[in-house]
Structure formats: structure tokens, C-alpha cells
Amino acid sequence: MIISFLTISLNAQEKETYDTEDFLIEYPVTWELQTETNTPASFAIISPVSDEDMFSENVNLVIQNLKGKNIDLDAYIKLNKQELVKIPEGKLLVSERRKTNTSEYHVFVFTGNMNDLDIKAIQYYFLKNEKAYVLTFTTLVNEYEKYEKIAIEILDSFKLK
């Protein structure tokens, strides 16, 4: 009974919504939204830092203007796949196309070494109105299982308008 209560409590976590003209995304209230970053990202959603986990797991969105480039999702994925394999110690674990009632997107899951950290990332790639939307969750490899469920919930909440 206690386990059931804990499961219900975790599933009922309060969420915030970041809603813009082009998209919306939901995330736990315990995570921090940053709409100004020192990177090409449009936003970052950062996990709370603890003494046990000093790395800030995060979800971010990069939007790339493809106007006039006449590029479809297949071509965009091919280009990005070539870049992923250049990551030091990079390994592509998943590359698959997914469809929902409202959109089609591509998913990459990969590992690699960045800044001497062994990371694991999930990326969702969307194309709409001659723009590429690359939504990425990043964590340390050894923390992935701890954050996988919430990461998928955040990524799956992303909706283009």
C-alpha cells in the first residue's frame, strides 16, 4: 500500500507549462526553466542539483532556420547522424522514426564524452514551416536510469503549434 501511494504521488507531480507562439512543453515544478542561455538553445529546463548529483540534467531546444534549403526530415536526420558519430567515444544506440496523430519526428539516443563527462542523450527532431526543432535531454550515463522516465515525459509533452 505504501508503494502504491508513492507511485501515485510521483505520477501526480505538479507541472509547469512553457507556452510560446510556436510550441509548448511541460516540466516538473522542481525543475528550473531558463529562457536565456549562453548557448544556441531557445530554452533549457534544468533538474535540481543535489549533493549526490552535481550535474544538471537538462532538456533544451535548438531551433534552426532552414528557409530556402529545401530539406526534408530524412535529409536533416542524415546530416545530424554524421555529426553525432564525431562526438568523442560516441555511440548511436537508437535511431527511429515516430508518428503521433499530430506530428512525425525522429529520435536519436546516444552516448559520448563531452568535457570529460560520459553523457547519454535523447534527441527528438521535428521539421515544421522550414524550421528544425531539436529537443535534447542530457544526463550522465550513470544517472540515466534515474532520470529516464521524467525525461521521456518532458520530451513527449513537447507540441508544435
XYZ file of C-alpha atoms in Angstrom:
161
model
C 0.000 0.000 0.000
C 2.852 2.392 0.787
C 4.475 1.594 -2.569
C 1.164 2.334 -4.347
C 0.891 5.675 -2.555
C 4.443 6.642 -3.525
C 3.785 5.727 -7.146
C 0.619 7.821 -7.222
C 2.426 10.757 -5.596
C 5.245 10.663 -8.148
C 2.827 10.464 -11.079
C 0.822 13.366 -9.729
C 3.803 15.742 -9.629
C 2.849 19.316 -10.313
C 3.912 20.554 -13.698
C 4.673 23.906 -15.238
C 3.990 24.702 -18.869
C 6.243 26.813 -21.067
C 3.902 28.028 -23.797
C 5.127 30.120 -26.740
C 3.737 31.131 -30.102
C 5.401 28.118 -31.778
C 5.370 25.343 -29.155
C 4.601 24.257 -25.615
C 6.320 21.891 -23.209
C 5.561 20.689 -19.676
C 8.090 20.035 -16.927
C 8.090 19.360 -13.158
C 7.807 22.429 -10.929
C 11.004 21.305 -9.192
C 12.974 21.870 -12.425
C 14.045 25.375 -13.471
C 13.177 26.985 -16.797
C 15.857 29.224 -18.326
C 14.721 31.214 -21.357
C 18.049 32.991 -21.772
C 21.066 30.739 -22.229
C 24.687 31.204 -23.269
C 24.127 28.593 -25.989
C 22.137 28.407 -29.228
C 19.283 26.861 -27.211
C 15.945 28.696 -27.122
C 15.438 27.461 -23.581
C 16.783 24.975 -21.063
C 14.901 23.127 -18.346
C 17.335 22.198 -15.575
C 16.998 19.482 -12.929
C 17.589 20.308 -9.277
C 21.204 19.771 -8.196
C 21.873 17.663 -5.105
C 24.960 16.629 -3.140
C 24.725 13.187 -4.766
C 24.286 14.549 -8.303
C 26.154 17.749 -9.106
C 25.442 17.504 -12.862
C 22.456 19.499 -14.070
C 20.383 17.146 -16.170
C 18.585 19.234 -18.721
C 16.210 19.466 -21.628
C 16.894 22.132 -24.236
C 15.567 23.181 -27.612
C 17.586 24.410 -30.576
C 15.654 25.881 -33.495
C 17.390 26.070 -36.855
C 16.046 28.128 -39.752
C 16.003 26.005 -42.926
C 14.217 28.556 -45.115
C 15.070 28.063 -48.787
C 17.211 24.968 -48.132
C 14.513 22.580 -49.394
C 15.446 19.932 -46.818
C 13.127 17.227 -45.504
C 13.326 15.273 -42.249
C 15.218 12.363 -43.847
C 17.977 14.640 -45.178
C 18.163 16.570 -41.898
C 18.496 13.328 -39.914
C 21.240 12.068 -42.233
C 23.261 15.284 -41.687
C 22.849 15.169 -37.918
C 23.659 11.470 -37.698
C 27.013 12.247 -39.349
C 27.695 14.875 -36.663
C 26.735 12.577 -33.776
C 29.322 9.990 -34.730
C 32.009 12.685 -34.439
C 31.411 13.029 -30.685
C 34.382 11.543 -28.789
C 33.605 7.942 -27.829
C 30.200 8.471 -29.444
C 27.845 5.566 -29.893
C 24.410 5.771 -31.503
C 22.051 3.478 -29.565
C 18.671 4.303 -31.133
C 17.663 5.888 -34.430
C 13.968 5.614 -35.199
C 11.067 7.481 -36.758
C 7.936 8.012 -34.680
C 4.490 9.277 -35.572
C 1.684 10.664 -33.464
C -1.742 11.871 -34.557
C -0.329 15.371 -34.993
C 3.329 15.003 -35.961
C 6.182 12.903 -37.243
C 9.623 13.110 -35.666
C 12.905 11.255 -35.399
C 14.568 10.023 -32.199
C 18.256 9.521 -31.512
C 19.605 8.086 -28.261
C 23.372 8.212 -27.968
C 26.306 8.229 -25.573
C 29.617 10.030 -25.775
C 32.209 12.022 -23.910
C 31.835 15.775 -23.636
C 34.104 17.913 -21.480
C 35.473 14.735 -19.839
C 31.973 13.622 -18.842
C 30.351 10.403 -20.051
C 26.912 11.568 -21.171
C 23.794 9.969 -22.546
C 21.277 11.958 -24.543
C 17.878 11.591 -26.159
C 17.061 13.871 -29.086
C 13.729 14.456 -30.809
C 13.919 16.055 -34.287
C 10.911 17.863 -35.773
C 10.599 19.888 -39.008
C 7.822 22.415 -39.475
C 7.465 25.567 -41.556
C 11.070 25.337 -42.797
C 12.443 25.173 -39.261
C 14.155 22.291 -37.490
C 13.369 21.818 -33.807
C 15.919 19.681 -31.946
C 14.792 18.817 -28.432
C 17.531 17.215 -26.320
C 17.694 15.630 -22.874
C 21.214 15.196 -21.479
C 22.396 13.336 -18.381
C 25.428 11.455 -17.149
C 25.487 7.825 -18.297
C 25.448 6.536 -14.708
C 22.380 8.705 -13.862
C 20.330 7.836 -16.956
C 18.031 5.244 -15.366
C 17.225 7.634 -12.529
C 16.035 10.347 -14.965
C 14.780 8.351 -17.959
C 11.059 8.340 -17.045
C 10.817 12.050 -16.277
C 12.939 12.898 -19.332
C 10.581 10.963 -21.614
C 7.574 12.662 -20.001
C 9.074 16.100 -20.633
C 10.132 15.276 -24.211
C 6.771 13.682 -25.033
C 4.902 16.750 -23.741
C 6.509 18.931 -26.448
C 3.949 20.110 -29.012
C 4.487 22.280 -32.068
C 1.657 24.664 -32.893
